[in-house]
Coordinates of C-alpha atoms in Angstrom, one line a residue:
Chain A
M1 CA -42.7 88.5 9.9
G2 CA -39.1 88.0 10.1
E3 CA -39.0 90.2 13.4
R4 CA -41.6 88.2 15.3
T5 CA -39.9 84.5 14.5
T6 CA -38.5 84.7 18.2
T7 CA -41.7 84.7 19.6
L8 CA -43.5 81.6 18.0
A9 CA -44.1 78.9 20.1
N10 CA -41.8 76.3 18.3
A11 CA -38.8 78.8 18.0
P12 CA -36.1 76.9 18.4
S13 CA -33.9 78.1 21.6
L14 CA -32.0 80.9 22.1
E15 CA -29.0 77.7 23.1
E16 CA -29.9 75.8 20.2
R17 CA -29.5 79.2 18.0
A18 CA -26.2 79.5 19.6
W19 CA -25.2 76.0 19.0
R20 CA -26.3 76.7 15.4
I21 CA -24.5 79.2 15.2
R22 CA -21.0 77.5 16.5
R23 CA -21.8 74.9 14.0
N24 CA -22.0 77.1 11.1
A25 CA -18.8 78.4 12.0
L26 CA -16.7 75.6 12.1
R27 CA -18.4 74.6 9.2
M28 CA -17.0 77.6 7.5
G29 CA -13.7 77.2 9.1
E30 CA -13.5 73.6 7.7
V31 CA -14.1 74.7 4.3
Q32 CA -11.6 77.5 4.5
G33 CA -8.7 75.8 6.5
Q34 CA -8.8 78.8 9.1
G35 CA -10.9 81.5 10.2
Y36 CA -10.8 83.1 14.0
I37 CA -12.8 80.3 15.6
A38 CA -11.8 80.3 18.6
Q39 CA -13.5 84.2 19.0
A40 CA -16.5 83.1 16.9
L41 CA -17.4 80.1 19.4
G42 CA -16.7 82.4 22.3
V43 CA -19.3 85.1 21.2
A44 CA -22.0 83.2 19.5
D45 CA -24.0 83.0 22.9
V46 CA -23.9 87.0 22.4
L47 CA -25.0 86.7 18.8
A48 CA -28.0 84.0 19.7
V49 CA -29.2 86.4 22.4
S50 CA -28.7 89.6 19.4
Y51 CA -30.7 87.8 16.7
F52 CA -32.7 86.1 17.9
H53 CA -34.1 87.9 21.2
A54 CA -32.5 91.5 21.0
L55 CA -32.5 92.6 17.7
R56 CA -35.6 94.2 15.2
Y57 CA -34.9 93.1 11.3
R58 CA -36.5 91.6 8.6
P59 CA -34.4 88.8 7.0
E60 CA -35.9 89.1 3.4
D61 CA -34.7 93.2 3.8
P62 CA -31.5 93.6 5.2
E63 CA -32.0 97.2 4.7
W64 CA -35.5 97.8 6.2
E65 CA -35.6 101.1 7.8
G66 CA -37.2 100.1 11.0
R67 CA -34.5 97.5 11.8
D68 CA -32.3 98.0 15.1
R69 CA -28.8 97.8 13.5
F70 CA -25.9 95.6 14.3
L71 CA -22.7 97.0 14.1
L72 CA -19.5 94.9 13.9
S73 CA -16.3 96.7 14.8
I74 CA -14.4 93.7 14.5
G75 CA -14.1 92.8 11.2
H76 CA -12.3 89.7 12.3
Y77 CA -15.5 88.4 13.4
A78 CA -16.6 88.3 10.6
I79 CA -17.2 84.4 10.7
A80 CA -18.9 84.8 13.6
L81 CA -21.4 87.0 12.3
Y82 CA -22.3 85.3 9.2
A83 CA -23.1 82.4 10.9
A84 CA -25.2 84.2 12.9
L85 CA -26.4 85.5 9.6
I86 CA -26.9 82.7 8.0
E87 CA -28.8 81.0 10.6
A88 CA -31.0 84.3 11.0
G89 CA -31.8 83.9 7.4
I90 CA -30.1 87.0 6.0
V91 CA -27.6 84.9 4.4
P92 CA -28.3 81.7 2.5
A93 CA -27.5 78.5 4.1
D94 CA -25.8 77.3 1.1
E95 CA -23.0 80.9 1.0
L96 CA -21.8 79.4 3.9
E97 CA -19.1 76.9 1.5
T98 CA -18.1 80.0 0.0
Y99 CA -16.8 81.7 2.4
G100 CA -13.2 83.1 2.0
S101 CA -13.0 81.5 -1.1
D102 CA -12.7 84.2 -4.2
D103 CA -15.6 86.2 -5.5
S104 CA -17.8 84.9 -2.2
R105 CA -20.1 87.5 -0.4
L106 CA -18.2 86.5 2.8
P107 CA -14.6 87.1 2.6
M108 CA -12.6 86.7 5.7
S109 CA -13.1 89.9 7.6
A110 CA -16.1 91.7 7.5
M111 CA -17.2 94.4 4.9
A112 CA -20.4 96.5 4.5
A113 CA -20.1 95.9 0.4
Y114 CA -20.0 92.5 0.5
T115 CA -22.5 91.0 2.4
P116 CA -25.9 91.4 3.7
G117 CA -27.0 92.4 6.9
M118 CA -23.1 93.4 7.3
E119 CA -23.9 97.0 8.6
I120 CA -20.2 98.5 8.2
S121 CA -16.6 97.5 7.2
G122 CA -14.8 96.9 10.9
G123 CA -11.2 95.7 11.2
S124 CA -9.6 98.7 11.2
L125 CA -10.0 98.0 15.3
G126 CA -11.6 101.0 17.0
I127 CA -14.1 102.5 14.2
G128 CA -17.1 101.1 15.1
L129 CA -17.9 102.8 18.1
G130 CA -17.8 106.2 17.1
I131 CA -20.0 104.9 13.7
A132 CA -22.3 103.8 16.3
V133 CA -22.4 107.3 17.6
G134 CA -23.3 109.2 14.1
M135 CA -26.0 106.3 13.7
C136 CA -27.7 106.9 17.1
L137 CA -27.5 110.8 15.9
G138 CA -29.0 110.9 12.1
L139 CA -31.7 107.8 13.7
K140 CA -32.1 110.3 16.7
R141 CA -32.4 112.9 13.9
K142 CA -35.2 111.1 11.8
G143 CA -37.5 110.5 15.5
S144 CA -36.9 106.4 15.0
D145 CA -36.8 104.5 18.3
R146 CA -34.2 101.9 16.7
F147 CA -31.2 100.8 18.4
V148 CA -27.9 100.6 17.6
Y149 CA -25.7 97.4 18.8
N150 CA -22.4 98.0 18.2
L151 CA -19.7 94.7 19.2
M152 CA -16.4 95.5 19.7
S153 CA -13.6 93.2 21.6
D154 CA -11.8 94.2 24.3
G155 CA -8.9 94.4 22.7
E156 CA -10.7 97.8 21.1
L157 CA -10.5 99.2 24.3
G158 CA -6.8 100.3 23.6
E159 CA -8.1 102.7 20.6
G160 CA -8.3 106.2 21.4
P161 CA -11.3 107.0 19.1
T162 CA -12.7 104.0 21.7
W163 CA -13.0 106.8 24.7
E164 CA -13.7 109.4 22.5
A165 CA -16.9 107.6 21.0
A166 CA -17.4 106.8 24.9
A167 CA -17.7 110.9 26.2
S168 CA -19.6 111.6 22.8
A169 CA -22.4 109.3 23.2
A170 CA -22.9 110.1 27.3
H171 CA -22.8 113.7 25.6
W172 CA -25.4 113.0 23.4
K173 CA -27.4 110.8 26.1
L174 CA -27.4 108.4 23.4
G175 CA -30.1 105.8 25.3
N176 CA -30.1 104.4 21.4
L177 CA -26.9 103.0 21.8
I178 CA -26.4 99.4 23.4
C179 CA -22.2 98.8 22.9
L180 CA -21.3 94.7 23.5
V181 CA -17.8 94.1 24.6
D182 CA -16.8 90.3 24.2
V183 CA -14.0 90.4 26.5
N184 CA -11.7 87.0 26.1
R185 CA -9.1 88.6 27.3
M186 CA -6.8 87.5 24.4
Q187 CA -5.1 89.8 22.1
A188 CA -2.7 89.4 19.1
D189 CA 0.5 89.8 20.9
G190 CA -0.8 87.6 24.5
P191 CA -3.5 88.4 27.1
S192 CA -5.2 91.4 27.3
P193 CA -4.4 92.6 30.8
D194 CA -0.6 92.0 29.7
V195 CA -0.6 94.2 26.5
L196 CA -2.7 97.3 28.0
N197 CA -4.2 96.6 30.8
F198 CA -7.9 98.1 30.6
E199 CA -9.3 97.2 34.4
P200 CA -11.8 98.3 36.0
L201 CA -14.1 98.0 33.2
P202 CA -17.5 98.9 33.9
A203 CA -16.1 101.5 36.5
K204 CA -14.6 103.4 33.5
W205 CA -17.8 103.0 31.4
E206 CA -19.9 104.6 34.3
A207 CA -17.3 107.7 35.2
F208 CA -17.7 108.1 31.0
G209 CA -21.9 108.5 32.2
W210 CA -22.5 105.1 30.4
Y211 CA -25.1 102.7 32.3
A212 CA -22.5 99.6 32.7
Q213 CA -23.5 95.9 33.3
R214 CA -20.7 93.1 33.4
V215 CA -22.0 89.4 32.6
D216 CA -20.9 86.0 31.9
G217 CA -20.8 85.9 28.2
N218 CA -21.6 82.3 27.7
D219 CA -24.9 82.3 30.4
I220 CA -27.5 82.9 27.8
G221 CA -30.4 83.8 30.7
A222 CA -27.5 86.5 32.1
L223 CA -27.2 87.5 28.8
V224 CA -31.0 88.1 28.4
K225 CA -31.6 89.7 31.2
A226 CA -28.9 92.1 30.2
F227 CA -30.1 92.9 26.7
D228 CA -33.1 93.8 28.4
A229 CA -32.5 96.2 31.1
A230 CA -30.4 97.9 28.6
R231 CA -33.5 98.1 26.3
A232 CA -35.8 99.0 28.9
L233 CA -33.5 101.9 31.1
E234 CA -35.2 104.9 30.5
E235 CA -32.6 107.1 31.6
P236 CA -31.1 108.5 28.2
K237 CA -27.4 107.7 28.4
P238 CA -25.8 104.9 26.3
R239 CA -25.6 101.1 27.4
I240 CA -22.7 99.0 27.6
I241 CA -22.9 95.4 28.1
I242 CA -19.5 93.4 28.8
C243 CA -19.1 90.3 28.3
D244 CA -16.8 87.7 29.8
T245 CA -16.2 84.7 27.4
R246 CA -14.5 81.9 27.0
M247 CA -12.7 81.6 23.3
A248 CA -13.7 78.5 21.7
K249 CA -16.7 77.6 24.2
G250 CA -18.6 74.2 23.2
V251 CA -15.0 72.7 22.0
P252 CA -13.7 71.0 25.0
F253 CA -10.3 69.7 23.7
L254 CA -10.3 73.7 21.4
E255 CA -10.8 75.4 25.2
A256 CA -8.0 73.5 26.5
R257 CA -5.6 74.1 23.5
E258 CA -2.9 77.1 24.5
K259 CA -4.3 80.8 24.5
S260 CA -3.4 82.2 21.6
H261 CA -5.7 84.6 19.5
F262 CA -5.4 82.4 16.3
I263 CA -5.8 79.0 17.6
R264 CA -4.3 76.7 15.1
V265 CA -6.8 73.9 14.0
E266 CA -5.5 70.6 12.1
Q267 CA -7.2 70.3 9.3
H268 CA -8.5 66.7 10.6
E269 CA -9.2 68.7 13.6
W270 CA -12.8 70.2 12.1
A271 CA -14.6 67.1 12.1
Q272 CA -13.6 66.2 15.5
A273 CA -14.4 69.7 16.7
L274 CA -18.0 69.1 14.9
E275 CA -18.6 66.1 16.4
A276 CA -17.5 67.3 19.9
L277 CA -19.8 70.3 19.3
D278 CA -22.9 67.8 19.0
A279 CA -21.8 66.0 21.9
G280 CA -22.5 69.0 23.9
R281 CA -25.5 69.9 22.3
Q282 CA -28.5 71.0 24.5
A283 CA -31.5 70.3 23.4
Chain B
M1 CA 19.5 116.1 20.3
K2 CA 16.5 118.6 19.2
R3 CA 17.4 120.8 16.2
M4 CA 17.2 124.2 17.2
K5 CA 15.5 126.6 14.3
R6 CA 16.7 129.8 15.5
P7 CA 20.0 131.1 17.6
P8 CA 19.9 132.5 21.1
P9 CA 19.2 136.6 21.2
G10 CA 22.7 137.8 21.2
A11 CA 23.9 135.3 19.8
Q12 CA 26.5 135.9 16.1
A13 CA 24.3 136.6 13.8
P14 CA 24.3 134.5 10.7
T15 CA 26.7 135.3 7.2
P16 CA 24.6 137.3 4.8
G17 CA 23.5 135.5 2.1
E18 CA 23.0 132.4 4.7
Q19 CA 19.0 131.0 4.5
G20 CA 16.6 132.2 6.9
G21 CA 18.2 134.1 9.6
E22 CA 15.7 137.5 10.2
G23 CA 19.0 139.0 11.8
G24 CA 20.6 138.5 8.8
Q25 CA 21.1 141.5 6.9
L26 CA 24.0 142.8 5.1
P27 CA 26.2 144.7 7.3
G28 CA 25.5 148.7 6.7
Q29 CA 21.6 147.7 5.8
T30 CA 18.7 149.3 8.2
P31 CA 17.1 146.8 9.8
K32 CA 14.2 146.0 8.8
K33 CA 10.5 146.0 10.9
R34 CA 9.9 142.9 11.4
L35 CA 6.5 141.9 10.8
T36 CA 4.5 140.0 13.2
T37 CA 3.0 136.3 13.1
S38 CA -0.4 136.8 11.6
A39 CA -3.2 135.4 13.6
M40 CA -4.8 132.0 13.2
I41 CA -7.6 134.0 11.3
A42 CA -6.0 136.4 9.2
S43 CA -7.2 136.9 5.9
L44 CA -5.0 136.0 2.8
A45 CA -6.5 139.3 1.5
S46 CA -3.8 142.0 0.6
E47 CA -4.4 145.9 1.5
G48 CA -7.3 146.9 -0.3
Q49 CA -8.1 143.6 -2.1
R50 CA -11.8 143.0 -2.6
T51 CA -13.1 139.9 -0.1
K52 CA -16.1 138.6 1.0
P53 CA -17.0 137.0 4.1
A54 CA -17.2 133.4 5.0
P55 CA -18.3 132.4 1.3
F56 CA -18.6 128.7 2.7
G57 CA -20.7 129.4 5.3
H58 CA -22.9 131.4 3.4
A59 CA -23.0 129.3 0.9
L60 CA -23.3 125.9 2.7
V61 CA -26.8 127.9 4.5
E62 CA -28.0 128.5 0.9
A63 CA -27.3 124.6 -0.2
A64 CA -28.9 123.1 2.8
K65 CA -32.6 125.5 2.5
N66 CA -33.9 123.0 0.3
R67 CA -31.7 119.9 1.7
P68 CA -32.9 118.9 5.0
E69 CA -30.6 116.2 5.1
I70 CA -27.3 118.3 5.0
V71 CA -26.1 118.7 8.6
G72 CA -23.1 120.1 10.0
M73 CA -20.4 119.1 12.4
T74 CA -17.3 120.4 13.8
A75 CA -14.8 119.6 16.3
D76 CA -14.4 123.1 18.6
L77 CA -14.0 124.5 14.9
G78 CA -16.9 126.1 14.0
K79 CA -16.2 129.6 14.4
Y80 CA -13.0 129.4 12.6
T81 CA -14.1 127.3 9.6
D82 CA -17.5 129.6 8.8
L83 CA -19.0 126.9 9.7
H84 CA -20.7 129.1 12.8
I85 CA -22.3 130.9 10.2
F86 CA -24.7 127.4 9.3
G87 CA -24.5 126.5 12.9
R88 CA -26.9 130.0 13.2
A89 CA -29.0 129.4 10.5
F90 CA -30.1 125.5 11.0
P91 CA -28.6 125.2 15.2
D92 CA -30.8 122.3 15.2
R93 CA -28.7 120.5 12.3
H94 CA -25.6 121.7 13.5
Y95 CA -23.2 119.0 15.8
Q96 CA -20.6 120.4 18.0
M97 CA -18.6 117.1 17.9
G98 CA -15.8 118.8 20.6
M99 CA -12.2 118.4 20.0
A100 CA -12.5 114.7 18.9
E101 CA -11.6 114.8 15.6
Q102 CA -11.7 111.3 15.4
N103 CA -14.7 110.4 16.3
L104 CA -15.8 113.8 14.3
M105 CA -14.9 111.5 11.0
L106 CA -16.6 108.2 12.5
A107 CA -19.9 110.0 13.6
A108 CA -20.1 111.5 10.2
G109 CA -20.0 108.3 8.6
G110 CA -22.3 106.8 11.3
M111 CA -24.7 110.0 9.7
A112 CA -24.1 109.5 6.3
H113 CA -25.4 105.9 6.8
E114 CA -28.7 107.0 8.0
G115 CA -29.2 109.6 4.8
F116 CA -28.4 112.5 6.0
V117 CA -25.1 114.6 4.4
P118 CA -22.8 116.2 6.9
F119 CA -20.8 118.9 6.1
V120 CA -17.2 118.0 8.5
T121 CA -15.1 121.0 9.7
T122 CA -11.7 120.9 11.5
Y123 CA -8.1 121.9 10.0
A124 CA -6.6 120.5 7.3
V125 CA -3.4 119.1 9.5
F126 CA -6.3 117.7 12.0
A127 CA -8.2 115.4 9.1
S128 CA -5.3 114.4 7.3
R129 CA -2.7 113.6 9.6
R130 CA -5.0 112.7 12.8
T131 CA -8.0 110.8 10.8
Y132 CA -6.8 109.5 7.7
D133 CA -8.1 106.1 8.9
F134 CA -11.5 107.0 10.0
I135 CA -11.8 108.7 6.8
S136 CA -10.8 105.8 5.2
Q137 CA -12.5 103.1 6.6
G138 CA -15.1 104.6 8.3
I139 CA -16.3 107.1 5.5
V140 CA -14.6 106.6 1.9
E141 CA -14.6 102.6 1.7
E142 CA -18.1 102.6 2.0
G143 CA -18.6 105.6 -0.5
L144 CA -20.5 107.3 2.4
N145 CA -21.3 110.9 1.4
V146 CA -19.4 113.2 3.6
K147 CA -17.9 116.5 2.5
I148 CA -14.5 117.3 4.9
C149 CA -14.1 120.5 4.4
C150 CA -11.2 122.5 5.6
A151 CA -9.2 125.5 7.5
L152 CA -5.8 126.4 7.2
P153 CA -4.8 124.4 4.0
G154 CA -1.1 124.4 3.2
L155 CA 0.8 127.8 4.6
T156 CA -2.3 129.5 5.2
T157 CA -0.9 130.4 9.1
G158 CA 2.1 131.5 10.7
Y159 CA 1.8 129.2 13.5
G160 CA 4.4 126.8 12.3
P161 CA 3.8 122.6 11.1
S162 CA 1.5 122.0 13.6
H163 CA -1.2 124.1 12.4
Q164 CA 0.3 124.3 8.1
A165 CA -1.6 121.7 6.5
T166 CA 1.8 121.6 3.8
E167 CA 1.1 117.7 3.0
D168 CA -2.5 117.6 3.1
V169 CA -3.4 116.8 -0.7
A170 CA 0.3 114.5 -1.1
I171 CA -1.7 112.3 2.0
F172 CA -5.2 112.1 0.3
R173 CA -4.3 111.7 -3.4
G174 CA -3.8 108.2 -2.3
M175 CA -7.2 107.7 -1.2
P176 CA -8.8 105.8 -4.2
D177 CA -12.5 107.3 -4.8
L178 CA -12.0 110.7 -2.5
T179 CA -12.6 113.6 -4.3
I180 CA -10.3 116.8 -3.6
V181 CA -11.3 120.3 -4.4
D182 CA -8.9 123.2 -4.1
P183 CA -10.8 126.6 -4.5
C184 CA -9.1 129.5 -5.3
D185 CA -11.9 132.5 -3.8
A186 CA -14.6 133.2 -2.7
L187 CA -16.5 133.0 -5.5
D188 CA -15.0 129.2 -6.2
I189 CA -15.9 128.4 -3.0
E190 CA -19.4 129.3 -3.3
Q191 CA -19.8 128.0 -6.5
A192 CA -17.8 124.7 -4.8
T193 CA -20.2 124.4 -1.8
P194 CA -23.3 123.4 -3.5
A195 CA -21.7 121.7 -6.7
I196 CA -19.9 119.2 -3.7
A197 CA -23.2 118.9 -1.9
A198 CA -24.9 117.6 -4.9
H199 CA -22.2 115.2 -5.6
D200 CA -22.3 111.9 -4.6
G201 CA -20.1 110.7 -2.7
P202 CA -17.0 111.6 -0.2
V203 CA -14.9 115.1 -0.7
Y204 CA -12.1 116.7 0.9
M205 CA -12.5 120.5 0.1
R206 CA -9.2 123.1 1.2
L207 CA -11.5 125.8 2.6
L208 CA -10.2 129.8 3.0
R209 CA -11.9 131.3 5.4
G210 CA -12.2 134.5 6.8
N211 CA -13.0 137.5 4.6
V212 CA -11.8 135.8 1.6
P213 CA -10.1 137.4 -1.5
L214 CA -12.7 137.9 -4.8
V215 CA -11.1 137.3 -7.5
L216 CA -12.5 134.9 -10.4
D217 CA -15.5 137.3 -10.9
E218 CA -13.3 139.6 -12.6
Y219 CA -12.5 136.2 -15.1
D220 CA -15.1 134.4 -17.1
Y221 CA -15.3 131.8 -14.8
R222 CA -17.6 129.0 -12.9
F223 CA -16.9 126.2 -11.1
E224 CA -17.8 123.0 -12.5
L225 CA -16.6 119.7 -10.0
G226 CA -13.7 118.0 -12.0
K227 CA -13.2 121.1 -14.6
A228 CA -9.9 122.9 -14.7
K229 CA -10.9 126.0 -17.0
L230 CA -8.3 128.3 -18.9
V231 CA -8.9 131.6 -16.8
R232 CA -6.2 133.5 -18.8
D233 CA -4.4 132.6 -22.1
G234 CA -1.2 133.4 -22.3
M235 CA 1.8 132.5 -25.0
D236 CA 5.2 132.1 -22.9
A237 CA 4.5 129.6 -20.0
L238 CA 1.0 128.1 -19.2
V239 CA 0.8 128.2 -15.0
I240 CA -1.8 124.7 -14.2
S241 CA -2.8 126.2 -10.3
S242 CA -5.5 125.4 -8.0
G243 CA -6.2 126.9 -4.3
F244 CA -5.0 130.8 -4.1
M245 CA -2.3 129.6 -6.2
T246 CA -4.5 130.5 -9.3
M247 CA -4.8 133.9 -8.0
R248 CA -1.4 134.5 -7.7
A249 CA -0.8 133.1 -10.8
L250 CA -2.8 135.9 -11.8
E251 CA -1.2 138.8 -10.2
A252 CA 1.9 137.3 -11.9
A253 CA 1.2 137.4 -14.9
K254 CA 0.0 140.8 -14.6
L255 CA 3.4 141.5 -13.1
L256 CA 5.1 140.3 -15.5
E257 CA 3.0 142.5 -18.3
A258 CA 5.5 144.5 -18.0
D259 CA 8.6 142.2 -18.9
R260 CA 6.5 141.3 -22.2
V261 CA 5.7 137.9 -20.6
S262 CA 2.8 136.6 -21.7
L263 CA 1.3 134.0 -18.7
A264 CA -1.7 131.8 -19.6
V265 CA -3.4 130.3 -16.3
L266 CA -5.2 126.9 -16.0
H267 CA -7.0 126.6 -12.5
S268 CA -7.9 122.9 -11.8
P269 CA -9.6 123.5 -8.6
T270 CA -10.3 119.8 -8.8
I271 CA -7.5 118.3 -7.9
K272 CA -8.7 114.7 -7.7
P273 CA -9.8 113.4 -10.6
L274 CA -7.8 115.5 -12.1
D275 CA -9.1 116.8 -15.2
E276 CA -6.2 115.1 -17.9
E277 CA -8.5 116.0 -21.0
A278 CA -7.6 120.2 -20.2
I279 CA -4.4 119.8 -19.1
L280 CA -3.4 117.8 -21.6
R281 CA -5.2 120.1 -23.8
E282 CA -3.4 123.3 -23.0
A283 CA 0.1 121.2 -22.6
R284 CA 0.4 120.1 -25.7
R285 CA 0.3 123.7 -27.1
A286 CA 3.7 123.9 -28.0
G287 CA 6.3 126.5 -27.2
R288 CA 4.6 126.6 -23.3
M289 CA 6.5 126.0 -20.1
V290 CA 4.3 124.7 -18.0
V291 CA 4.4 125.5 -14.3
V292 CA 2.6 123.6 -11.4
A293 CA 1.9 126.2 -8.8
E294 CA 0.0 125.1 -5.5
N295 CA -0.2 126.4 -2.0
H296 CA 1.1 122.6 -0.9
S297 CA 4.7 120.8 -1.0
V298 CA 6.5 119.9 -3.9
I299 CA 5.9 116.7 -2.6
G300 CA 3.0 114.0 -3.7
G301 CA 0.4 117.3 -4.5
L302 CA -0.7 118.9 -7.8
G303 CA 2.4 119.3 -9.6
E304 CA 3.0 115.5 -9.6
A305 CA -0.1 114.9 -10.2
V306 CA 0.4 117.2 -13.6
A307 CA 3.5 115.4 -14.0
G308 CA 2.3 112.1 -14.5
T309 CA -0.1 113.1 -16.2
L310 CA 1.6 114.5 -19.2
L311 CA 4.5 111.7 -19.0
R312 CA 2.1 108.9 -19.3
A313 CA 0.7 110.5 -21.7
G314 CA 3.9 110.9 -23.7
V315 CA 3.4 115.1 -23.6
A316 CA 6.5 117.0 -23.4
P317 CA 6.4 120.5 -23.0
A318 CA 9.1 122.8 -23.3
A319 CA 10.2 122.8 -19.8
F320 CA 8.6 122.1 -16.3
R321 CA 8.8 123.4 -13.1
Q322 CA 6.5 123.7 -9.9
V323 CA 5.9 126.5 -7.0
A324 CA 5.5 125.0 -4.5
L325 CA 6.5 125.0 -0.7
P326 CA 9.5 123.2 0.2
D327 CA 9.8 119.5 1.1
E328 CA 10.4 120.8 4.8
F329 CA 8.7 121.9 7.9
L330 CA 7.8 125.0 7.3
D331 CA 9.1 128.5 9.4
A332 CA 6.7 129.9 11.5
G333 CA 6.0 134.2 11.0
A334 CA 4.0 137.1 9.1
L335 CA 2.4 135.5 6.6
P336 CA 3.7 137.8 4.0
T337 CA 7.2 136.9 5.0
L338 CA 6.4 133.6 4.8
H339 CA 4.5 133.8 0.9
D340 CA 7.9 135.6 0.0
R341 CA 10.5 133.5 1.9
Y342 CA 8.7 130.2 0.0
G343 CA 8.0 131.9 -3.3
I344 CA 4.4 131.6 -3.4
S345 CA 3.5 135.5 -3.3
A346 CA 2.8 137.1 -6.6
E347 CA 6.1 139.0 -6.6
A348 CA 8.3 135.7 -5.6
M349 CA 6.7 133.9 -8.7
A350 CA 6.9 136.3 -11.0
R351 CA 10.7 136.3 -10.2
S352 CA 10.6 132.8 -10.8
I353 CA 9.3 132.8 -13.9
K354 CA 10.8 134.5 -15.2
S355 CA 13.9 133.4 -14.3
W356 CA 13.2 130.2 -16.0
L357 CA 12.2 131.9 -19.1

């Protein structure tokens, strides 16, 4: 059922999905007057390709054993994943209005116990990939052929456990692990290369024994190819797709705004941002 | 500038009575033979004491026979935590995760997500100091069913502070929803292992490994998760203890019989959640001093947990004392020397209690 949605002839294009994810995120930002909106807009294409091209899941049964697991290591990207989960039909669209409010199932930082489809409580950065390693080992034990996707940020490349997990995944030949890195080159204290330089990225991961690809994370065609290659690879090694993204993608005046980890959006600007996004819609 | 623990050889010996100087014997005394530092895997057993080999490993094999979801995971310390016994019995269910403790805990969380029950082993210092956040956020916050079983709790090695987990209970007690177990001997471990396997939720267990003393089989005792058990009754003082300090308390009780001092011993192997009912029931019996004995720092362990319980309930015993390790980075050396030095040998404990009565 739901897992076949994307193959329907009249299914929305991935570009349309990405646009809707951005729109959902902006509307949540408007409700709360804040949120990591620049990250959400930047990573929307990666999420669109994940949820509407690659992942197998049943919207009505988020715990379905046959699903591919999608881990949000970056808990502060919750707004982005909620936007995708709403578009995927896993979270009802009317809950969007509750984002970040008391008693909401959509808290500001992502937690497994709150939200359907949220596999882990991320947010303490650097924990997702290690959990993914354990899940991959578990799935292999069960004889499952499902994938575990772990979405992390470039900032998490500074965390030690990321590299423990990188070595471990290669050691265990985890061909069922696909790591996605959102490289927007911006951390809490400034541009990532100034905070803690992590380049050259593909070479590092390859040296750890991974199949590494680097793509423009806002180019849906390139993402589809990379996801397909990652899934199709027969060699039993973990896979990583390094996605270079532009923060605030899709809303030109926010894209142009001075870059920072937490982009300020004035209250009156949310409506303008939605208008700007709609104006750039690729039907 | 760094502080030096010991004077260089040949330097002036510490003055008599000064703490901690092994060369500080009084003039005219025959120099005592210095014991050598116990190996990492030294047994706690005293000479001639009955022991059982690897009770955790064997009990886990038993518990896992009908539970295929139980897996073992370790960070290059399988042999030093007795998990190798499990690994030998179930090689396919034994995961050597390498010397990467953060990943060990996270991967255990991932395994538990997929329905498995990982028994994770390393040393207590590494679990508590190095991987706290990963246990908290990767396992316990989500209520995942992982059992973290750690060797070298408290002062069970003479290798110095890098390996002495004197504050692990203080660290872990602050973590909501984490059950903490500190068994006494081989029998306790044999019974605690299936009990924590049957418990649905994360557990931290302090492990004694290798040839582990066997003591509690002489008493009318059974391990029950969450329960403290009175293993010996007495009139002068109530010892509330966990871990191998219960064994020491029972030995001290025998030593004190000669002085007509009568000790009760309430063994509380579950430190969290604490069996407050049993503790208050025993502490309310009038006229007895309460002594809390633990193989842990005086800060933040069973002693302070019991003190808080008593105060909150308005129970004031005749006196309250702790037999525990000092709030210090401890010395390196031989275990018997160190246990005596820090007051957790049976003899030192008996002396302390006698002096307090």
